[in-house]
């Protein structure tokens, strides 16, 4: 076991939606990796639940491939599968729940984690039935996947209904971006070094950019995505959470509520965007046919099987501002989209330029220092500095990065965000999970933007697949005399 993998008490992890995409691609491989690291105690169980009529062996057979892809040796996979079980249940029907409750009840002292990896429409049914069988008591915890609602009202309905059976301290609203190594590192960089924090304010920071770009289109998730769109799918949760980690005041400790209190203050300080200013501060786009990764790809509307009327945005760029002392006047440019040229998630903190240049014009231009925190694909941090070009030839300036790719620097593959977060739930540590009031504050900011778009009757601007969104997104930042970060290597 590594020093970074402290042991946890035996637990049961029940995955509702255990046959679904998220379970197979992320949750089961994450548990398997923790198992390989010696972190899953004997007598712990992982229980898949879905409607499909499978027994334990049938389920094990159906997930074996996912574990092979997760890189496990055959004997390790079989050992892990010995701790994996399955129960067929319909969240909406009573049949089978007594048997399920009995099975979970055989280890009453265990931490019990119920991971709701299903459509949010089933959250209430599942929690209700868990409650009726007393499975919400003791060390029980529930994990809610996004999306938590599609606006403030629907988020409140879900939170109220879940809250009837699980109190806030038992409720873990997951945002896997918060489990990423770089986000943890943002905390370490900001609060573990004396270097950055004195500069971390409007006096020294020119602006911040947060980009979450995907090369993929909506693919098979079209039906879900068309009801959501980029603002609900990415900005309201992941991007705002990243913004909070950049902008929050130093918490007094890493205690869960110390961190979450500070994030909440940021969300509440976001400048209101509504019908009066949405046209200046936001850009919506929708991709048309183009090329991605060297292949021609269809447009969004074609992918939706001929629904040619959809006005759902697949791209959004926003100039956000935080109305408080630290950040007054510092724009936070946010951008996310599908079918963009590169798969990249990053936070770029751009510092102000030096007040006066002592160098000759032929030394080259003085560039802004930039701190780039890359979340994917290669997690790492780059600090761009100006240095003298080495060797003879006079004093010529060069802008170069101090580059720390985590995988290269530490020679280890970083654990997937889900590995860390699942174990945090088992430990009962909610620091990296969203509290109910954070979700509400995020919707309070997002709802008026959605309403302004709906009221404008303007369709999203088209952009060609494989480009960085509509030209208006470039204009959004360039009219402030700034440019989007282009170093995406
Ligand atoms: P999915 O592939 O459609 O899987 C849904 C799962 O729910 C299946 O196991 C399905 O199995 C089960 N299910 C459906 N109706 C049920 C019922 N009445 N009772 C019990 N089980 C039922 O969906 P997914 O992609 O895994 O996503 C799951 C949730 O996570 C969604 O809310 C999604 O928005 C969210 N999410 C997914 C991803 C991702 O990468 N996939 C990322 C972030 C968030 P049966 O049909 O056999 O019952």
Coordinates of C-alpha atoms and ligand atoms in Angstrom, one line a residue:
X1 CA 0.0 0.0 0.0
X2 CA 1.3 3.4 -0.8
X3 CA 1.5 6.3 1.6
X4 CA -1.2 8.0 -0.3
X5 CA -3.6 5.1 0.2
X6 CA -4.6 5.0 3.9
X7 CA -6.8 2.0 4.8
X8 CA -10.5 2.4 5.1
X9 CA -13.0 0.4 7.1
X10 CA -14.9 -2.4 5.4
X11 CA -17.8 -1.1 3.4
X12 CA -20.5 -2.0 0.9
X13 CA -20.8 0.1 -2.3
X14 CA -24.1 -0.4 -4.1
X15 CA -24.1 1.0 -7.6
X16 CA -27.6 1.7 -8.8
X17 CA -27.2 1.7 -12.6
X18 CA -24.5 -1.0 -12.2
X19 CA -24.8 -2.0 -15.9
X20 CA -24.7 1.5 -17.2
X21 CA -21.9 3.4 -19.1
X22 CA -20.7 5.3 -16.0
X23 CA -20.4 2.2 -13.9
X24 CA -18.5 0.2 -16.5
X25 CA -16.2 3.0 -17.7
X26 CA -15.5 4.7 -14.4
X27 CA -16.9 3.4 -11.2
X28 CA -16.0 -0.3 -11.4
X29 CA -12.5 0.4 -12.9
X30 CA -12.0 2.9 -10.1
X31 CA -12.8 0.4 -7.4
X32 CA -10.7 -2.2 -9.1
X33 CA -7.7 0.1 -9.1
X34 CA -8.2 0.8 -5.4
X35 CA -8.4 -3.0 -4.9
X36 CA -5.0 -3.4 -6.7
X37 CA -3.6 -0.8 -4.4
X38 CA -4.7 -2.9 -1.4
X39 CA -7.3 -0.4 -0.3
X40 CA -10.5 -2.5 -0.4
X41 CA -10.7 -4.4 2.8
X42 CA -11.7 -8.0 2.9
X43 CA -15.5 -8.4 3.5
X44 CA -16.2 -5.3 1.6
X45 CA -18.7 -5.7 -1.2
X46 CA -19.4 -3.9 -4.5
X47 CA -23.0 -4.6 -5.5
X48 CA -24.4 -3.7 -8.9
X49 CA -28.1 -3.0 -9.2
X50 CA -30.2 -2.6 -12.4
X51 CA -33.3 -4.1 -13.9
X52 CA -31.5 -6.6 -16.1
X53 CA -32.1 -10.1 -14.9
X54 CA -28.6 -11.2 -14.0
X55 CA -27.1 -13.3 -11.2
X56 CA -23.7 -12.6 -9.5
X57 CA -21.9 -14.7 -12.1
X58 CA -23.7 -13.1 -15.0
X59 CA -22.8 -9.7 -13.8
X60 CA -19.2 -10.6 -13.2
X61 CA -19.0 -11.9 -16.7
X62 CA -20.5 -8.7 -18.0
X63 CA -18.0 -6.5 -16.3
X64 CA -14.9 -8.6 -16.8
X65 CA -13.9 -6.9 -20.0
X66 CA -14.1 -3.4 -18.4
X67 CA -11.6 -4.6 -15.8
X68 CA -9.3 -6.1 -18.4
X69 CA -9.4 -2.7 -20.1
X70 CA -8.6 -1.1 -16.8
X71 CA -5.3 -3.0 -16.9
X72 CA -5.6 -5.8 -14.4
X73 CA -3.9 -9.2 -14.4
X74 CA -6.3 -12.2 -14.7
X75 CA -5.8 -13.5 -11.2
X76 CA -6.3 -10.0 -9.7
X77 CA -9.5 -9.5 -11.7
X78 CA -10.9 -12.8 -10.4
X79 CA -10.0 -11.9 -6.8
X80 CA -11.7 -8.6 -7.2
X81 CA -14.8 -10.2 -8.8
X82 CA -15.1 -12.4 -5.7
X83 CA -16.2 -9.2 -3.9
X84 CA -18.6 -8.1 -6.6
X85 CA -22.3 -9.0 -6.5
X86 CA -25.5 -8.1 -8.3
X87 CA -29.2 -7.7 -7.5
X88 CA -31.8 -7.1 -10.2
X89 CA -34.1 -4.4 -9.0
X90 CA -36.5 -1.9 -10.5
X91 CA -36.2 1.4 -8.7
X92 CA -39.9 1.9 -9.4
X93 CA -41.2 -1.5 -8.2
X94 CA -41.2 -3.1 -4.8
X95 CA -40.3 -6.5 -6.0
X96 CA -36.9 -7.8 -4.9
X97 CA -36.3 -5.0 -2.4
X98 CA -36.8 -7.2 0.7
X99 CA -34.2 -9.6 -0.5
X100 CA -31.9 -6.7 -1.3
X101 CA -32.4 -5.2 2.1
X102 CA -31.7 -8.5 3.8
X103 CA -28.4 -8.9 1.8
X104 CA -27.2 -5.4 2.7
X105 CA -28.4 -5.9 6.3
X106 CA -26.1 -8.9 6.8
X107 CA -23.2 -6.5 7.5
X108 CA -24.9 -3.8 9.6
X109 CA -21.7 -2.3 10.9
X110 CA -20.4 -1.5 7.5
X111 CA -20.3 1.8 5.9
X112 CA -23.0 1.6 3.2
X113 CA -22.6 3.8 0.1
X114 CA -25.5 4.0 -2.3
X115 CA -24.2 5.4 -5.6
X116 CA -27.1 6.6 -7.8
X117 CA -25.6 6.2 -11.2
X118 CA -29.0 6.4 -12.9
X119 CA -31.2 9.1 -14.4
X120 CA -32.0 11.7 -11.7
X121 CA -35.7 10.9 -12.3
X122 CA -35.1 7.7 -10.3
X123 CA -33.3 9.4 -7.3
X124 CA -36.5 9.9 -5.3
X125 CA -37.8 6.3 -5.9
X126 CA -34.5 4.8 -4.9
X127 CA -34.1 7.0 -1.7
X128 CA -37.7 6.3 -0.8
X129 CA -37.2 2.6 -1.0
X130 CA -33.9 2.7 0.8
X131 CA -35.6 4.6 3.6
X132 CA -38.5 2.3 3.8
X133 CA -36.2 -0.6 4.4
X134 CA -34.1 1.3 7.0
X135 CA -31.1 1.3 4.7
X136 CA -30.6 5.1 5.2
X137 CA -29.6 4.6 8.9
X138 CA -26.3 4.4 10.6
X139 CA -23.3 4.8 8.4
X140 CA -25.3 5.0 5.2
X141 CA -24.4 7.6 2.5
X142 CA -25.9 8.4 -0.8
X143 CA -24.0 9.7 -3.8
X144 CA -25.9 11.8 -6.4
X145 CA -24.6 12.1 -9.9
X146 CA -25.1 15.1 -12.0
X147 CA -27.3 16.6 -13.3
X148 CA -29.0 17.7 -10.1
X149 CA -32.0 19.3 -11.7
X150 CA -32.2 21.5 -14.8
X151 CA -32.9 24.7 -12.9
X152 CA -33.2 25.9 -9.3
X153 CA -36.8 24.7 -8.9
X154 CA -36.1 21.1 -10.1
X155 CA -32.8 20.9 -8.1
X156 CA -34.8 21.9 -5.0
X157 CA -37.4 19.2 -5.7
X158 CA -34.6 16.5 -5.9
X159 CA -32.8 17.8 -2.9
X160 CA -36.0 18.1 -0.8
X161 CA -37.1 14.6 -1.8
X162 CA -33.6 13.0 -1.1
X163 CA -33.4 15.0 2.1
X164 CA -36.5 13.3 3.5
X165 CA -34.4 10.1 3.7
X166 CA -30.8 11.2 3.9
X167 CA -29.6 14.2 5.9
X168 CA -27.1 16.7 4.4
X169 CA -24.1 15.0 6.0
X170 CA -25.0 11.7 4.4
X171 CA -25.5 13.3 0.9
X172 CA -22.5 13.4 -1.4
X173 CA -23.2 15.4 -4.6
X174 CA -20.3 14.4 -6.9
X175 CA -18.5 16.6 -9.3
X176 CA -15.6 14.5 -10.6
X177 CA -13.7 17.6 -11.6
X178 CA -13.0 18.3 -8.0
X179 CA -11.3 14.9 -7.6
X180 CA -8.7 15.7 -10.3
X181 CA -5.1 15.9 -9.2
X182 CA -4.7 19.4 -10.7
X183 CA -7.6 20.7 -8.6
X184 CA -6.0 19.4 -5.4
X185 CA -2.8 20.9 -6.7
X186 CA -4.4 24.3 -7.1
X187 CA -5.0 24.1 -3.3
X188 CA -1.4 23.1 -2.7
X189 CA 0.0 25.8 -5.0
X190 CA -2.2 28.6 -3.6
X191 CA -2.0 27.7 0.1
X192 CA 1.2 25.8 0.4
X193 CA 3.5 28.4 -1.2
X194 CA 4.2 31.9 -0.1
X195 CA 4.8 32.8 -3.7
X196 CA 1.3 33.0 -5.2
X197 CA -1.1 34.2 -2.6
X198 CA 0.2 37.8 -2.3
X199 CA -0.3 38.1 -6.1
X200 CA -3.7 36.4 -6.2
X201 CA -5.9 39.4 -6.6
X202 CA -7.1 42.1 -8.9
X203 CA -4.0 44.1 -8.4
X204 CA -1.7 41.5 -10.0
X205 CA -4.0 39.2 -12.0
X206 CA -5.3 40.5 -15.4
X207 CA -7.8 37.8 -16.0
X208 CA -8.5 34.1 -15.7
X209 CA -9.6 31.7 -18.4
X210 CA -11.3 28.3 -17.8
X211 CA -11.7 26.1 -20.9
X212 CA -13.3 22.6 -21.0
X213 CA -13.1 21.5 -24.6
X214 CA -14.2 18.2 -26.1
X215 CA -13.5 16.8 -29.5
X216 CA -16.5 14.4 -29.3
X217 CA -20.0 15.3 -30.5
X218 CA -23.1 14.2 -28.6
X219 CA -23.1 10.7 -30.0
X220 CA -25.5 8.4 -28.3
X221 CA -26.2 10.9 -25.5
X222 CA -28.1 13.2 -27.9
X223 CA -31.5 12.8 -26.2
X224 CA -30.1 13.7 -22.8
X225 CA -27.9 16.4 -24.1
X226 CA -30.6 18.1 -26.1
X227 CA -32.6 18.7 -22.9
X228 CA -29.5 20.0 -21.1
X229 CA -27.1 21.9 -23.3
X230 CA -23.5 23.1 -22.5
X231 CA -24.5 25.6 -19.8
X232 CA -26.3 23.0 -17.7
X233 CA -24.0 20.1 -18.6
X234 CA -20.7 21.8 -18.0
X235 CA -20.8 25.4 -16.8
X236 CA -23.3 25.3 -13.9
X237 CA -21.4 22.5 -12.2
X238 CA -17.8 21.7 -13.4
X239 CA -16.7 25.1 -14.6
X240 CA -18.2 27.0 -11.7
X241 CA -16.6 24.6 -9.2
X242 CA -13.2 25.2 -10.9
X243 CA -13.8 28.9 -10.7
X244 CA -14.6 28.6 -7.0
X245 CA -11.3 26.8 -6.4
X246 CA -9.4 29.6 -8.1
X247 CA -11.3 32.5 -6.6
X248 CA -12.2 31.5 -3.0
X249 CA -10.6 33.1 0.0
X250 CA -8.2 30.9 2.0
X251 CA -10.3 28.6 4.1
X252 CA -9.3 28.4 7.8
X253 CA -8.5 24.7 7.2
X254 CA -9.4 21.8 4.8
X255 CA -12.4 20.9 7.0
X256 CA -15.3 20.2 4.6
X257 CA -17.4 23.2 5.6
X258 CA -14.5 25.6 5.8
X259 CA -13.8 24.9 2.1
X260 CA -17.4 24.8 1.1
X261 CA -18.3 28.0 2.9
X262 CA -15.6 29.8 0.9
X263 CA -16.8 28.4 -2.4
X264 CA -20.3 29.4 -1.6
X265 CA -19.2 33.0 -1.1
X266 CA -17.7 33.1 -4.5
X267 CA -20.9 31.7 -6.1
X268 CA -23.0 34.3 -4.3
X269 CA -20.6 37.0 -5.5
X270 CA -21.0 36.2 -9.2
X271 CA -22.2 39.2 -11.1
X272 CA -25.8 38.7 -12.3
X273 CA -26.2 38.0 -16.0
X274 CA -29.7 38.4 -17.4
X275 CA -31.6 39.8 -20.3
X276 CA -30.0 43.2 -19.8
X277 CA -26.4 42.1 -20.5
X278 CA -26.5 38.4 -21.7
X279 CA -25.9 39.5 -25.3
X280 CA -22.7 41.3 -24.3
X281 CA -21.4 38.7 -21.8
X282 CA -22.4 35.3 -23.3
X283 CA -22.0 33.5 -26.7
X284 CA -23.9 30.3 -27.5
X285 CA -23.0 28.1 -30.4
X286 CA -24.1 24.8 -32.1
X287 CA -21.7 22.8 -34.3
X288 CA -22.3 22.1 -37.9
X289 CA -20.7 19.3 -40.0
X290 CA -16.9 19.6 -40.2
X291 CA -13.8 17.6 -39.3
X292 CA -12.7 16.1 -36.0
X293 CA -9.4 14.2 -35.6
X294 CA -8.9 14.0 -39.3
X295 CA -12.4 12.6 -40.2
X296 CA -15.5 14.3 -41.4
X297 CA -18.2 14.4 -38.8
X298 CA -21.9 15.3 -39.0
X299 CA -23.4 18.4 -37.4
X300 CA -25.3 18.4 -34.1
X301 CA -28.7 18.5 -35.8
X302 CA -27.9 15.5 -38.0
X303 CA -26.7 13.6 -34.9
X304 CA -30.1 14.2 -33.3
X305 CA -31.7 12.1 -36.0
X306 CA -33.2 14.8 -38.0
X307 CA -34.6 17.1 -35.3
X308 CA -33.7 20.2 -37.3
X309 CA -35.2 22.7 -34.8
X310 CA -33.2 22.2 -31.7
X311 CA -31.9 25.4 -30.3
X312 CA -29.7 23.6 -27.7
X313 CA -26.2 25.1 -27.3
X314 CA -23.2 22.8 -27.7
X315 CA -20.8 25.6 -27.0
X316 CA -20.9 28.5 -24.6
X317 CA -18.5 31.3 -23.8
X318 CA -19.1 33.7 -20.9
X319 CA -17.4 36.7 -19.5
X320 CA -18.1 36.2 -15.7
X321 CA -17.1 38.6 -13.0
X322 CA -16.9 38.2 -9.2
X323 CA -18.1 41.2 -7.4
X324 CA -15.9 41.3 -4.3
X325 CA -12.8 43.1 -3.1
X326 CA -10.3 40.5 -4.3
X327 CA -11.6 40.2 -7.8
X328 CA -13.3 43.5 -8.7
X329 CA -12.7 44.2 -12.4
X330 CA -11.0 40.8 -13.2
X331 CA -12.9 38.9 -15.9
X332 CA -13.2 35.2 -15.7
X333 CA -13.6 34.0 -19.3
X334 CA -15.3 30.6 -19.3
X335 CA -15.7 28.5 -22.4
X336 CA -16.8 24.9 -23.1
X337 CA -18.0 23.1 -26.2
X338 CA -18.3 19.9 -28.1
X339 CA -16.5 19.2 -31.4
X340 CA -13.7 21.6 -30.7
X341 CA -10.2 21.0 -32.1
X342 CA -8.6 19.6 -28.9
X343 CA -9.7 17.7 -25.8
X344 CA -8.4 20.0 -23.1
X345 CA -9.5 21.2 -19.7
X346 CA -7.4 24.0 -18.2
X347 CA -7.4 27.0 -16.0
X348 CA -5.2 29.9 -17.1
X349 CA -4.3 32.6 -14.7
X350 CA -2.9 35.6 -16.6
X351 CA -0.9 38.1 -14.6
X352 CA -0.6 41.7 -15.3
X353 CA 2.4 42.9 -17.3
X354 CA 5.4 44.6 -15.7
X355 CA 4.7 48.3 -15.1
X356 CA 7.6 49.5 -17.2
X357 CA 10.0 47.8 -19.7
X358 CA 13.7 48.5 -19.4
X359 CA 14.4 46.4 -22.6
X360 CA 15.0 47.7 -26.1
X361 CA 12.3 47.1 -28.6
X362 CA 14.5 44.6 -30.5
X363 CA 14.7 42.4 -27.4
X364 CA 11.2 41.2 -28.3
X365 CA 7.9 41.8 -26.7
X366 CA 7.3 41.3 -22.9
X367 CA 4.6 38.8 -22.4
X368 CA 2.3 38.3 -19.4
X369 CA 3.2 35.6 -16.9
X370 CA 0.7 32.8 -17.1
X371 CA 0.0 30.0 -14.7
X372 CA -1.6 27.2 -16.6
X373 CA -3.2 24.4 -14.7
X374 CA -4.0 21.5 -17.0
X375 CA -6.7 19.0 -15.9
X376 CA -6.7 16.9 -19.0
X377 CA -5.4 15.2 -21.0
X378 CA -2.0 15.5 -19.2
X379 CA -2.5 16.8 -15.7
X380 CA 0.2 19.3 -14.8
X381 CA 1.2 22.8 -14.2
X382 CA 3.1 25.3 -16.4
X383 CA 4.3 28.7 -15.2
X384 CA 5.3 30.9 -18.2
X385 CA 8.2 33.2 -17.4
X386 CA 10.3 35.6 -19.4
X387 CA 14.0 34.8 -19.6
X388 CA 17.0 35.8 -21.6
X389 CA 17.5 33.7 -24.8
X390 CA 20.6 31.7 -23.9
X391 CA 23.9 32.3 -25.6
X392 CA 25.4 35.2 -27.5
X393 CA 23.4 37.6 -29.7
X394 CA 22.5 40.3 -27.2
X395 CA 19.8 40.4 -24.7
X396 CA 16.8 38.8 -26.4
X397 CA 13.8 37.9 -24.4
X398 CA 12.0 34.5 -24.5
X399 CA 8.8 33.3 -22.9
X400 CA 9.2 29.8 -21.7
X401 CA 7.3 27.5 -19.3
X402 CA 8.5 25.9 -16.1
X403 CA 6.7 22.7 -17.0
X404 CA 5.6 20.1 -14.5
X405 CA 3.8 17.2 -16.0
X406 CA 2.7 15.2 -13.0
X407 CA 3.1 11.8 -14.7
X408 CA 6.6 12.7 -15.8
X409 CA 7.6 14.5 -12.6
X410 CA 6.5 11.7 -10.3
X411 CA 6.8 8.7 -12.6
X412 CA 3.3 7.5 -11.7
X413 CA 0.0 7.4 -13.4
X414 CA -2.4 9.7 -11.4
X415 CA -5.4 8.0 -10.0
X416 CA -8.7 8.7 -11.8
X417 CA -10.8 11.3 -10.0
X418 CA -13.5 8.7 -9.2
X419 CA -11.0 6.6 -7.3
X420 CA -10.3 9.4 -4.9
X421 CA -13.9 10.6 -4.6
X422 CA -15.3 7.1 -4.0
X423 CA -12.9 6.5 -1.2
X424 CA -13.7 9.9 0.2
X425 CA -17.3 8.9 0.4
X426 CA -16.4 5.7 2.2
X427 CA -14.3 7.8 4.7
X428 CA -17.2 10.2 5.1
X429 CA -15.2 13.2 3.9
X430 CA -17.4 15.6 1.9
X431 CA -14.7 18.3 1.3
X432 CA -14.7 17.7 -2.5
X433 CA -18.5 17.3 -2.8
X434 CA -21.1 20.0 -3.4
X435 CA -23.2 21.1 -0.5
X436 CA -26.9 21.8 -1.2
X437 CA -26.5 25.6 -0.9
X438 CA -23.7 25.6 -3.5
X439 CA -25.9 23.8 -6.0
X440 CA -28.6 26.4 -5.3
X441 CA -26.3 29.3 -5.7
X442 CA -25.0 28.0 -9.0
X443 CA -28.5 27.6 -10.4
X444 CA -29.4 31.1 -9.2
X445 CA -26.6 32.4 -11.4
X446 CA -27.3 30.1 -14.3
X447 CA -31.1 30.4 -14.4
X448 CA -31.3 34.0 -15.6
X449 CA -28.8 33.3 -18.4
X450 CA -31.0 30.4 -19.6
X451 CA -34.1 32.7 -19.3
X452 CA -32.3 35.5 -21.2
X453 CA -31.4 33.1 -24.0
X454 CA -35.0 31.7 -24.2
X455 CA -36.4 35.2 -24.3
X456 CA -34.1 36.4 -27.1
X457 CA -35.5 34.0 -29.6
X458 CA -32.1 33.9 -31.3
X459 CA -30.8 30.5 -32.3
X460 CA -27.2 29.6 -31.2
X461 CA -24.5 30.7 -33.6
X462 CA -23.3 28.0 -35.9
X463 CA -19.7 26.9 -35.8
X464 CA -17.9 24.3 -37.9
X465 CA -16.9 21.1 -36.1
X466 CA -13.2 21.2 -35.4
X467 CA -13.0 24.9 -34.8
X468 CA -12.9 26.9 -31.5
X469 CA -16.6 27.8 -31.6
X470 CA -18.3 30.8 -33.2
X471 CA -16.2 33.8 -34.1
X472 CA -18.3 35.8 -31.5
X473 CA -16.5 33.8 -28.8
X474 CA -13.2 35.2 -30.1
X475 CA -14.7 38.7 -30.2
X476 CA -15.9 38.3 -26.6
X477 CA -12.4 38.2 -25.3
X478 CA -10.6 40.2 -28.1
X479 CA -12.7 43.3 -27.6
X480 CA -11.2 43.5 -24.1
X481 CA -7.7 43.4 -25.8
X482 CA -7.1 39.8 -24.7
X483 CA -6.8 36.4 -26.5
X484 CA -7.8 32.8 -25.6
X485 CA -4.8 30.7 -24.5
X486 CA -3.5 29.0 -27.6
X487 CA -0.8 26.8 -26.1
X488 CA -2.9 23.6 -25.9
X489 CA 0.1 21.2 -26.4
Ligands
LIG1 P1 -26.9 4.6 -18.7 O1 -25.7 4.0 -19.5 O2 -28.1 4.9 -19.5 O3 -27.2 3.6 -17.5 C1 -28.4 3.7 -16.8 C2 -28.4 2.6 -15.7 O4 -29.6 2.7 -15.0 C3 -28.4 1.2 -16.4 O5 -27.7 0.4 -15.5 C4 -29.9 0.9 -16.3 O6 -30.0 -0.5 -16.3 C5 -30.3 1.5 -15.0 N1 -31.7 1.7 -14.8 C6 -32.5 2.4 -15.7 N2 -33.8 2.4 -15.3 C7 -33.8 1.7 -14.1 C8 -34.8 1.4 -13.1 N3 -36.1 1.7 -13.3 N4 -34.4 0.8 -12.0 C9 -33.1 0.4 -11.8 N5 -32.1 0.7 -12.7 C10 -32.5 1.3 -13.8 O7 -26.4 5.9 -18.0 P2 -25.0 6.4 -17.6 O8 -24.3 7.0 -18.8 O9 -24.3 5.3 -16.9 O10 -25.3 7.6 -16.6 C11 -25.9 7.4 -15.3 C12 -26.1 8.8 -14.6 O11 -24.8 9.4 -14.5 C13 -26.9 9.8 -15.5 O12 -27.6 10.6 -14.6 C14 -25.8 10.6 -16.2 O13 -26.3 11.9 -16.5 C15 -24.8 10.7 -15.1 N6 -23.4 10.8 -15.7 C16 -22.9 10.0 -16.6 C17 -21.7 10.2 -17.1 C18 -21.1 9.2 -18.1 O14 -19.9 9.4 -18.4 N7 -21.8 8.2 -18.6 C19 -20.9 11.3 -16.6 C20 -21.4 12.1 -15.7 C21 -22.7 11.9 -15.2 P3 -31.4 -1.3 -16.7 O15 -31.9 -0.6 -17.9 O16 -31.0 -2.7 -16.9 O17 -32.3 -1.1 -15.5

